[in-house]
Coordinates of C-alpha atoms in Angstrom, one line a residue:
M214 CA 0.4 0.1 -0.1
Y215 CA 2.9 2.2 1.2
W216 CA 4.4 1.6 -2.9
K217 CA 1.3 2.3 -4.3
K218 CA 1.2 6.1 -2.7
F219 CA 4.4 6.9 -3.0
F220 CA 3.9 5.8 -6.8
V221 CA 0.8 7.7 -7.0
F222 CA 2.2 10.8 -5.2
T223 CA 5.6 10.5 -7.3
V224 CA 3.8 10.6 -10.7
V225 CA 1.6 13.1 -9.1
A226 CA 4.2 15.5 -8.5
L227 CA 5.8 14.8 -12.0
L228 CA 2.7 15.9 -14.1
L229 CA 2.7 19.1 -12.0
L230 CA 6.0 19.6 -12.0
T231 CA 5.4 19.1 -16.0
L232 CA 2.6 21.7 -16.3
A233 CA 4.7 23.9 -13.8
Q234 CA 7.3 24.3 -16.7
A235 CA 5.6 24.2 -19.6
A236 CA 3.4 26.7 -18.1
L237 CA 6.9 29.0 -17.3
A238 CA 8.2 27.6 -20.9
Q239 CA 4.5 29.5 -22.1
E240 CA 4.7 32.4 -20.0
S241 CA 8.7 33.2 -21.1
Q242 CA 7.7 33.1 -24.8
K243 CA 4.8 36.8 -24.3
I244 CA 7.6 38.4 -26.0
V245 CA 7.2 41.1 -29.0
R246 CA 10.7 41.6 -30.3
F247 CA 10.9 43.8 -33.0
T248 CA 14.1 45.9 -35.0
E249 CA 15.0 49.6 -36.0
A250 CA 18.2 51.2 -37.2
W251 CA 20.3 51.7 -34.3
P252 CA 22.2 54.0 -32.1
T253 CA 19.5 53.7 -29.3
Y254 CA 19.6 56.0 -26.1
I255 CA 17.8 55.5 -23.3
D256 CA 18.2 58.5 -21.2
P257 CA 15.5 60.7 -21.4
A258 CA 17.8 63.6 -21.4
V259 CA 19.1 62.4 -24.5
A260 CA 16.2 60.6 -26.8
A261 CA 15.4 62.2 -29.7
D262 CA 15.5 59.9 -32.4
F263 CA 12.9 56.8 -33.3
S264 CA 14.3 54.0 -31.6
S265 CA 15.2 56.1 -28.9
S266 CA 11.9 57.6 -28.5
V267 CA 9.8 54.1 -28.3
S268 CA 12.7 53.1 -25.7
V269 CA 11.6 55.8 -23.2
A270 CA 7.6 55.7 -24.1
N271 CA 7.7 52.0 -22.7
L272 CA 10.3 52.9 -19.6
Y273 CA 9.3 55.5 -18.2
D274 CA 6.4 57.6 -17.8
T275 CA 4.6 61.3 -18.7
L276 CA 2.7 63.6 -16.9
V277 CA 0.4 63.0 -19.8
F278 CA -0.3 60.6 -22.4
P279 CA -1.2 61.0 -25.8
T280 CA -3.9 59.6 -27.5
Y281 CA -4.6 58.3 -31.4
D282 CA -6.8 61.2 -31.3
G283 CA -4.1 63.5 -30.4
E284 CA -5.1 64.6 -27.2
V285 CA -3.8 64.3 -24.5
V286 CA -5.2 62.4 -20.8
P287 CA -4.0 62.4 -17.2
H288 CA -1.2 59.6 -16.3
L289 CA 1.2 60.8 -13.6
A290 CA -1.0 64.1 -12.9
E291 CA -4.2 63.1 -12.1
R292 CA -5.4 66.9 -13.0
W293 CA -4.1 70.1 -13.2
E294 CA -4.9 74.3 -13.5
V295 CA -3.7 76.2 -16.0
S296 CA -3.8 80.0 -15.2
D297 CA -5.8 82.3 -16.9
D298 CA -2.4 84.2 -18.4
G299 CA -1.0 81.2 -19.4
L300 CA 2.2 81.1 -17.9
T301 CA 1.3 78.5 -14.8
Y302 CA 0.7 75.2 -15.0
T303 CA -0.4 73.0 -11.8
F304 CA -0.3 69.1 -11.6
Y305 CA -1.2 66.8 -9.1
L306 CA 0.1 63.9 -9.2
R307 CA -0.9 60.3 -8.3
K308 CA 0.2 58.7 -5.2
G309 CA 1.8 55.1 -4.9
V310 CA 3.5 55.7 -7.9
K311 CA 6.3 53.3 -8.1
F312 CA 9.7 53.6 -9.2
H313 CA 11.6 50.2 -10.5
D314 CA 13.6 50.3 -7.4
G315 CA 10.5 50.0 -5.2
S316 CA 11.3 54.2 -4.2
E317 CA 7.3 56.4 -4.4
L318 CA 7.6 58.9 -7.6
T319 CA 6.9 62.3 -5.7
A320 CA 7.1 65.8 -7.1
E321 CA 10.9 66.0 -6.6
D322 CA 11.6 64.0 -9.5
V323 CA 9.5 66.2 -11.5
V324 CA 11.7 69.4 -10.5
F325 CA 14.7 66.9 -11.3
S326 CA 13.5 65.6 -14.7
M327 CA 12.5 68.9 -15.8
E328 CA 15.9 70.6 -14.6
R329 CA 18.3 67.7 -15.8
L330 CA 16.8 68.5 -19.2
L331 CA 17.2 71.4 -19.4
T332 CA 20.6 72.0 -18.3
I333 CA 22.4 69.1 -20.8
G334 CA 20.6 70.7 -23.3
Q335 CA 20.2 67.4 -25.5
G336 CA 17.2 65.5 -27.1
Y337 CA 13.8 67.0 -26.2
S338 CA 15.1 70.1 -24.3
Y339 CA 14.3 72.4 -27.1
I340 CA 10.7 72.2 -26.9
F341 CA 11.0 73.1 -23.1
K342 CA 14.3 75.0 -22.9
P343 CA 12.8 78.2 -24.2
V344 CA 9.8 78.3 -22.1
V345 CA 10.0 77.2 -18.6
E346 CA 11.0 79.2 -16.3
T347 CA 10.9 77.2 -13.3
V348 CA 9.7 74.4 -12.3
E349 CA 9.1 73.7 -8.2
A350 CA 7.6 70.9 -5.9
L351 CA 4.5 73.0 -3.7
D352 CA 4.1 69.7 -1.9
E353 CA 5.0 65.8 -2.0
Y354 CA 2.7 65.6 -4.5
T355 CA 2.2 69.2 -6.2
V356 CA 4.0 70.3 -9.2
R357 CA 4.0 73.8 -10.5
F358 CA 5.5 74.7 -14.1
T359 CA 5.9 79.2 -14.4
L360 CA 6.8 79.7 -18.3
K361 CA 8.9 82.8 -19.4
K362 CA 6.1 83.0 -22.1
S363 CA 3.0 81.7 -23.1
F364 CA 3.5 78.3 -25.3
G365 CA 0.3 77.2 -26.9
P366 CA 0.9 73.5 -26.6
F367 CA 2.6 73.0 -23.3
L368 CA 0.3 70.3 -22.3
Y369 CA 0.9 68.3 -25.9
A370 CA 4.9 69.0 -25.3
L371 CA 4.2 67.0 -21.8
V372 CA 4.3 63.8 -23.8
R373 CA 8.4 64.6 -24.0
L374 CA 9.2 64.7 -20.4
Y375 CA 9.8 61.4 -19.1
I376 CA 10.2 61.4 -15.3
L377 CA 13.5 60.4 -13.3
N378 CA 14.3 58.4 -10.1
K379 CA 16.5 61.3 -8.7
D380 CA 17.8 59.8 -5.7
L381 CA 19.0 56.3 -7.9
V382 CA 20.1 58.6 -10.5
M383 CA 21.9 60.5 -8.2
Q384 CA 23.5 57.8 -6.7
N385 CA 24.8 56.6 -10.2
I386 CA 26.6 59.7 -11.5
E387 CA 30.4 60.1 -12.1
D388 CA 32.4 62.8 -11.1
N389 CA 33.7 64.3 -14.2
G390 CA 33.1 67.9 -13.3
E391 CA 30.9 68.6 -16.9
Y392 CA 28.0 69.5 -14.5
G393 CA 29.1 70.6 -11.8
E394 CA 28.0 69.4 -8.7
Y395 CA 26.0 67.1 -10.8
G396 CA 29.2 65.1 -12.5
D397 CA 27.3 64.2 -15.9
Y398 CA 24.2 63.7 -14.3
G399 CA 24.0 60.1 -14.9
K400 CA 24.2 59.9 -18.6
R401 CA 27.1 57.4 -18.8
W402 CA 25.3 54.9 -16.2
L403 CA 21.7 55.6 -18.0
L404 CA 23.5 54.5 -21.5
T405 CA 22.1 51.4 -20.3
H406 CA 20.2 51.5 -17.3
D407 CA 16.9 52.7 -16.6
A408 CA 15.2 55.2 -13.7
G409 CA 12.0 54.9 -15.1
S410 CA 8.6 53.8 -13.2
G411 CA 7.3 52.9 -16.7
P412 CA 5.3 49.7 -17.8
Y413 CA 9.1 48.0 -18.9
M414 CA 12.4 48.2 -16.8
V415 CA 15.7 47.4 -18.4
K416 CA 17.1 43.6 -18.4
E417 CA 19.6 44.3 -20.6
M418 CA 21.0 46.7 -22.6
R419 CA 24.0 46.5 -25.0
M420 CA 25.4 49.3 -27.1
E421 CA 25.0 48.5 -31.0
E422 CA 23.2 45.3 -30.4
Y423 CA 19.7 45.1 -28.2
L424 CA 17.5 46.5 -25.7
H425 CA 15.8 43.5 -23.6
A426 CA 13.1 45.1 -21.3
V427 CA 10.9 43.0 -18.5
Q428 CA 7.3 44.0 -17.4
F429 CA 7.9 46.1 -14.5
P430 CA 5.5 44.2 -11.4
D431 CA 4.9 46.8 -9.9
Y432 CA 3.6 49.1 -12.1
W433 CA 0.6 51.4 -11.5
K434 CA -2.1 50.9 -13.9
P435 CA -3.6 47.4 -14.1
I436 CA -1.2 45.5 -17.3
P437 CA -3.8 43.3 -19.4
P438 CA -3.2 39.6 -19.5
D439 CA -1.9 39.1 -22.4
A440 CA 0.2 42.4 -22.7
P441 CA 4.1 40.7 -23.3
L442 CA 6.3 39.8 -20.5
E443 CA 9.1 41.2 -22.1
F444 CA 10.1 43.2 -25.4
K445 CA 13.5 43.4 -27.6
F446 CA 14.6 46.1 -29.9
I447 CA 17.0 44.7 -31.9
G448 CA 19.6 47.0 -33.3
T449 CA 19.2 45.9 -37.2
T450 CA 17.3 46.7 -40.4
E451 CA 19.6 44.4 -42.6
T452 CA 16.7 42.5 -45.2
A453 CA 18.1 39.2 -45.1
T454 CA 18.4 38.7 -41.0
V455 CA 14.7 40.8 -40.9
R456 CA 13.5 38.1 -43.1
T457 CA 15.1 35.3 -41.2
L458 CA 13.7 36.5 -38.1
M459 CA 10.1 36.6 -39.3
T460 CA 10.1 33.6 -41.1
K461 CA 11.5 31.1 -37.6
R462 CA 8.7 33.6 -35.0
E463 CA 11.6 35.2 -33.6
L464 CA 10.7 38.9 -34.9
E465 CA 7.0 39.7 -34.1
I466 CA 7.7 43.0 -35.6
S467 CA 9.7 44.1 -38.2
D468 CA 11.2 48.1 -38.4
F469 CA 9.5 50.4 -41.6
R470 CA 13.3 50.3 -43.4
Q471 CA 12.6 47.3 -46.0
P472 CA 12.7 47.9 -49.6
A473 CA 8.7 47.2 -51.4
E474 CA 10.3 43.8 -52.4
F475 CA 10.5 42.7 -48.7
Y476 CA 6.9 44.0 -48.0
K477 CA 5.6 42.2 -50.6
N478 CA 7.5 38.3 -50.3
I479 CA 7.1 38.6 -46.2
A480 CA 3.0 39.1 -47.0
K481 CA 3.0 35.6 -48.1
L482 CA 4.6 33.9 -45.7
P483 CA 1.3 32.1 -42.8
G484 CA 0.1 34.5 -40.0
I485 CA 2.6 37.7 -41.6
K486 CA 0.4 40.5 -42.5
V487 CA 2.1 44.3 -43.5
A488 CA 0.4 47.0 -41.2
K489 CA 0.3 50.5 -43.1
L490 CA 0.8 53.5 -40.3
F491 CA 0.7 57.3 -40.9
G492 CA 2.3 58.1 -38.4
G493 CA 2.7 62.1 -39.9
S494 CA 6.4 60.9 -40.8
T495 CA 7.5 63.1 -43.9
F496 CA 10.0 62.3 -45.7
Y497 CA 12.5 65.2 -47.0
C498 CA 15.4 66.0 -48.9
M499 CA 17.0 68.7 -47.0
M500 CA 19.3 71.2 -48.8
H501 CA 21.8 72.9 -47.2
N502 CA 20.5 76.5 -46.9
R503 CA 24.0 78.7 -46.7
K504 CA 26.0 75.9 -49.4
P505 CA 26.6 76.8 -52.8
P506 CA 24.7 75.8 -55.0
T507 CA 21.4 74.9 -52.8
D508 CA 21.9 78.6 -51.0
D509 CA 20.5 79.8 -54.2
I510 CA 16.5 79.9 -53.9
H511 CA 16.2 79.6 -57.8
F512 CA 18.5 76.4 -58.0
R513 CA 15.9 75.1 -55.1
K514 CA 13.2 75.7 -56.7
A515 CA 14.2 74.0 -60.2
L516 CA 14.9 71.1 -58.2
A517 CA 11.5 70.9 -56.6
Y518 CA 10.0 71.1 -59.8
C519 CA 12.1 68.4 -61.5
I520 CA 11.2 65.4 -58.8
D521 CA 8.6 62.4 -60.0
Y522 CA 7.0 62.9 -56.8
D523 CA 4.8 60.3 -58.0
A524 CA 7.2 57.3 -58.9
I525 CA 8.4 57.9 -55.5
A526 CA 4.2 58.1 -54.0
N527 CA 3.1 55.0 -55.8
Q528 CA 6.3 52.9 -57.3
I529 CA 9.0 53.3 -54.5
F530 CA 6.9 53.6 -51.9
P531 CA 3.7 52.1 -52.9
G532 CA 0.7 53.5 -50.7
A533 CA 2.4 56.6 -49.9
R534 CA 0.9 60.1 -50.6
Q535 CA 3.0 63.5 -52.0
A536 CA 3.7 65.3 -49.0
Q537 CA 2.2 68.4 -49.0
G538 CA 4.5 71.2 -47.4
P539 CA 6.6 70.5 -44.4
V540 CA 3.8 69.0 -42.1
S541 CA 1.9 66.0 -42.3
F542 CA -1.9 65.7 -43.7
I543 CA -2.2 64.0 -40.3
L544 CA -1.4 66.8 -38.0
P545 CA -4.1 69.3 -36.5
G546 CA -2.7 72.1 -37.5
H547 CA -1.7 71.0 -41.1
N548 CA -2.7 73.5 -44.2
P549 CA -4.4 71.3 -47.0
E550 CA -4.3 74.3 -49.3
V551 CA -0.1 75.4 -48.7
Y552 CA 1.1 75.3 -52.9
Q553 CA 2.1 71.7 -53.5
Y554 CA 5.3 71.7 -56.4
K555 CA 4.6 68.9 -58.8
R556 CA 6.8 67.8 -61.9
D557 CA 7.0 70.4 -64.3
L558 CA 10.1 70.4 -66.5
E559 CA 9.6 73.8 -68.4
K560 CA 9.1 75.9 -64.7
A561 CA 12.4 73.7 -63.8
R562 CA 14.1 75.1 -66.5
E563 CA 12.6 78.9 -66.3
E564 CA 14.0 78.5 -62.1
L565 CA 17.4 77.2 -63.4
K566 CA 17.4 80.4 -65.9
K567 CA 17.5 82.6 -62.7
S568 CA 20.0 81.0 -60.6
K569 CA 23.5 82.7 -59.9
Y570 CA 24.6 79.4 -60.8
Y571 CA 23.3 78.5 -64.0
D572 CA 26.1 79.5 -66.0
Q573 CA 28.5 77.4 -64.2
L574 CA 26.8 74.0 -63.0
D575 CA 29.8 72.1 -64.4
Q576 CA 31.2 74.1 -61.5
Y577 CA 29.0 73.1 -58.6
P578 CA 28.2 69.1 -58.5
V579 CA 25.7 68.1 -55.5
D580 CA 26.4 66.0 -53.0
L581 CA 23.5 64.1 -52.1
I582 CA 23.5 61.8 -49.1
W583 CA 21.0 58.7 -48.6
C584 CA 21.1 56.6 -45.2
A585 CA 22.6 53.1 -45.5
E586 CA 20.1 51.3 -42.8
V587 CA 17.0 52.7 -45.2
P588 CA 17.8 50.2 -48.6
D589 CA 14.9 52.2 -50.6
E590 CA 16.6 55.9 -49.8
E591 CA 19.3 54.6 -52.8
K592 CA 16.6 54.7 -55.1
V593 CA 15.3 57.7 -54.3
A594 CA 18.4 59.2 -54.7
L595 CA 19.1 57.8 -57.8
L596 CA 15.9 58.7 -59.2
I597 CA 16.7 62.3 -58.2
Q598 CA 19.6 62.3 -59.7
A599 CA 18.5 61.1 -62.8
N600 CA 15.8 63.7 -62.7
A601 CA 18.8 66.6 -62.0
A602 CA 20.0 65.2 -64.7
E603 CA 17.7 65.9 -67.3
I604 CA 18.0 70.1 -66.1
G605 CA 21.4 70.2 -66.2
I606 CA 23.0 69.3 -62.0
K607 CA 25.6 66.8 -61.5
V608 CA 24.1 65.0 -58.4
N609 CA 26.5 62.9 -56.6
V610 CA 24.7 59.8 -54.8
V611 CA 26.5 59.0 -51.5
K612 CA 25.9 55.9 -49.5
T613 CA 26.5 56.8 -45.3
P614 CA 25.3 55.1 -42.2
W615 CA 23.1 57.0 -40.1
M616 CA 25.8 57.5 -36.8
K617 CA 28.0 59.3 -39.5
I618 CA 25.4 61.0 -40.5
I619 CA 24.1 62.9 -37.8
D620 CA 27.9 63.4 -37.3
E621 CA 28.6 65.6 -40.2
V622 CA 25.4 67.7 -39.9
A623 CA 26.5 68.9 -36.6
T624 CA 28.7 72.4 -38.1
P625 CA 27.6 74.3 -41.2
E626 CA 30.4 73.7 -42.7
S627 CA 30.6 68.9 -42.5
T628 CA 26.7 69.4 -43.9
A629 CA 26.3 68.1 -47.3
H630 CA 24.3 69.8 -49.9
M631 CA 21.6 67.3 -49.8
Y632 CA 20.2 64.6 -46.9
L633 CA 17.3 62.4 -47.5
I634 CA 15.7 61.6 -44.6
F635 CA 12.2 61.2 -42.6
V636 CA 11.1 63.4 -39.8
S637 CA 8.3 62.8 -37.3
P638 CA 6.9 65.2 -35.0
H639 CA 7.0 64.9 -31.2
Y640 CA 4.4 66.1 -29.4
A641 CA 0.7 66.2 -32.3
E642 CA 0.4 69.8 -34.1
A643 CA 2.0 71.2 -36.3
G644 CA 3.5 72.8 -34.3
S645 CA 6.0 70.3 -33.6
M646 CA 7.0 69.8 -36.8
L647 CA 7.4 73.1 -37.9
Q648 CA 10.1 73.8 -34.8
S649 CA 12.5 70.9 -34.9
K650 CA 12.5 71.0 -38.7
Y651 CA 12.7 75.2 -39.4
H652 CA 13.3 76.9 -36.2
S653 CA 17.2 77.8 -35.7
S654 CA 17.3 76.3 -32.4
S655 CA 17.4 73.0 -34.0
C656 CA 20.3 73.4 -37.0
G657 CA 23.4 71.3 -36.2
T658 CA 20.8 68.2 -35.3
W659 CA 19.3 65.2 -37.7
E660 CA 16.2 67.1 -38.3
Q661 CA 17.4 70.3 -39.8
T662 CA 20.2 69.7 -42.1
E663 CA 18.9 72.9 -43.7
W664 CA 20.9 75.5 -42.1
L665 CA 18.2 77.9 -42.8
Q666 CA 18.4 80.4 -40.0
D667 CA 15.9 82.7 -40.9
P668 CA 15.4 85.5 -38.4
E669 CA 11.5 86.7 -39.8
L670 CA 10.8 82.5 -39.9
D671 CA 12.2 81.8 -36.2
A672 CA 9.7 85.2 -35.1
M673 CA 6.5 83.6 -36.5
I674 CA 6.8 79.5 -35.0
E675 CA 7.6 81.4 -31.8
D676 CA 5.2 83.5 -31.8
A677 CA 2.4 80.6 -33.2
I678 CA 3.3 78.1 -30.6
A679 CA 3.3 81.2 -27.8
T680 CA -0.3 81.1 -28.6
V681 CA -3.3 80.4 -26.5
D682 CA -6.3 80.2 -28.4
H683 CA -6.3 76.8 -30.5
E684 CA -7.7 78.4 -33.7
E685 CA -5.5 81.4 -33.9
R686 CA -2.4 79.3 -33.2
F687 CA -3.5 76.4 -36.1
A688 CA -4.5 80.1 -38.2
K689 CA -0.6 81.0 -37.6
Y690 CA 1.2 77.7 -38.1
R691 CA -1.0 78.0 -41.7
K692 CA 0.8 81.3 -43.0
I693 CA 4.2 80.0 -41.3
Q694 CA 3.7 76.6 -44.1
E695 CA 3.3 78.8 -47.1
Y696 CA 6.4 80.8 -45.8
I697 CA 8.2 77.9 -45.4
V698 CA 6.7 76.5 -49.1
D699 CA 7.7 79.5 -50.6
L700 CA 11.5 79.6 -50.0
C701 CA 11.6 75.9 -50.5
P702 CA 14.2 74.5 -48.2
S703 CA 13.6 71.5 -48.7
L704 CA 12.0 68.5 -50.8
Y705 CA 8.2 67.2 -49.5
L706 CA 8.5 64.0 -50.8
I707 CA 6.2 61.6 -49.0
D708 CA 3.4 61.4 -46.5
Q709 CA 5.0 57.7 -45.6
P710 CA 3.4 54.9 -44.2
E711 CA 5.4 53.0 -41.6
N712 CA 4.9 49.9 -43.0
Y713 CA 5.9 47.5 -40.8
A714 CA 5.5 43.6 -41.3
Y715 CA 4.1 41.7 -37.9
Q716 CA 3.1 38.2 -37.0
D717 CA -0.7 38.9 -37.2
Y718 CA -1.3 35.0 -36.5
Y719 CA -0.1 35.4 -32.9
I720 CA 0.0 39.4 -32.0
D721 CA -2.7 41.9 -31.6
W722 CA -1.0 45.1 -32.4
V723 CA -3.8 48.3 -31.5
A724 CA -1.3 50.6 -33.8
A725 CA -1.8 48.1 -36.9
E726 CA -5.5 47.4 -36.4
R727 CA -6.9 50.5 -36.5
A728 CA -4.8 51.2 -38.9
E729 CA -6.2 48.4 -41.3
R730 CA -10.0 50.1 -40.1
G731 CA -9.0 52.9 -41.6
E732 CA -8.7 55.0 -37.8
K733 CA -6.2 57.6 -36.9
V734 CA -2.7 56.1 -35.1
N735 CA -1.3 58.1 -32.7
P736 CA 0.7 60.5 -34.0
V737 CA 3.5 61.6 -31.3
M738 CA 6.4 59.4 -32.4
G739 CA 7.3 56.5 -30.9
Y740 CA 3.9 55.8 -29.1
N741 CA 2.6 53.3 -31.9
H742 CA 5.1 50.6 -30.0
Y743 CA 3.8 51.2 -27.1
M744 CA 3.5 47.7 -25.0
L745 CA 0.4 47.3 -23.3
D746 CA -1.1 48.4 -27.2
V747 CA -0.2 44.7 -28.0
K748 CA -1.1 41.4 -27.5
V749 CA 0.6 37.8 -27.3
Y750 CA -0.8 34.7 -27.6
P751 CA 2.2 32.5 -27.7
E752 CA 0.7 28.7 -28.0
K753 CA -0.9 30.3 -31.4
R754 CA 3.0 31.1 -32.1
D755 CA 3.7 27.4 -31.3
E756 CA 1.1 26.2 -34.0
L757 CA 2.6 28.1 -36.9
L758 CA 5.9 26.4 -36.1
K759 CA 5.2 23.4 -36.1
K760 CA 3.2 23.4 -39.3

């Protein structure tokens, strides 16, 4: 009898162990992996490009949260008050929000985060630096911002103020003197660690390779039961690698930088779809406005009239729309009546004859840089080269890695004539694009290689974003777009649908599903990859692997 009981007990124990191991294995597969061009910076005072913005949106929290319709809703801040003159904003924080180390988030952390961002002066600091006078903690859960001048989109812009754990950062500063008593302000440590309260926390960060993050179990908001337990942001856009990973079901969402052939072929595989997200991204050919011959407005307009926009929108990037001015059509404040350049070789030649370089074109070849990590950009570069040749302009096409592009656009002297670059909004208004693309403060960044430096335009942008009244502000945005288009500092190529291959059979991705239904996706860069808006079903993945 004893041996029978022991045998039954052993069998039951082994069965339970097997079931537990199976459940654990199933849980470990609740991962979302996606690819993107590197580098990725997870320090909120440095993050600004696409991959960095996706990362910090998942690792950190903000006072307000961007919605799919371009509005903001309470997040860390339960409510707020705005003074009649639009200069004072008072936020009342949620109590009990925990950072990843278990400590509580308070008003002091909000103060620290803004002051650190402004002091370092990188990333999204350009949004706040001109307008924030002071930020102070009135008590443990109340914080007040006082502005130097009114800033109409201030609430919308706060989706870019990510709140850090002050004590944790200060414990990890290096005393190099760069920021006085704050040493390096924790910049070195925050290259590979986080100090956030977001739904995910860093498990491992390998520079130039990947970011691996896991779900934060004490997150203050309820986490959907099918949300990923972890995500991995892989630093590659190499087409063969992405195709292999997708085929082996080791990649859930591809980057959006793949050639058209990739999406056409990958969609033929069972369980994979291609999502087309108009997230506010616009594809520019940026022209150096301070360097001969692109410093000449007639030379620039000649190029604007010679480009075959239809080929770019319909053949190279199928499903795209020709851009109409510097602001994506989905952004609130876009001017749908602004002038749109079309291919017209007669007008192109007329403009070129007005250029001071017309009789010296052979002495002024133009360098056009395309990003090595985005293969389809080469096709656009070669098309522009061929189009320009039709009116006698020589264009040299140059393949350049993204990191080198970032370095060389830092000074006007090292910046080439033209760059093919995608730019997305930082908050959901036209003012975001107008400021980051054309205000002089953004010169020297990858977002403005034009070096426009137009004082009149600067004043117009500053006036518009200072306007508190919504309709009045938008009317000013529309006039600014007309002013910019008349200067023709850039070629407005396409409003890009970000094309992503994704494992439709075993993940539900809200942004992709909204796009398929023809609904708006999030216009704020990075937030369409918010992992709490994704559901993972590992048992369905297993089904595919067995087929």
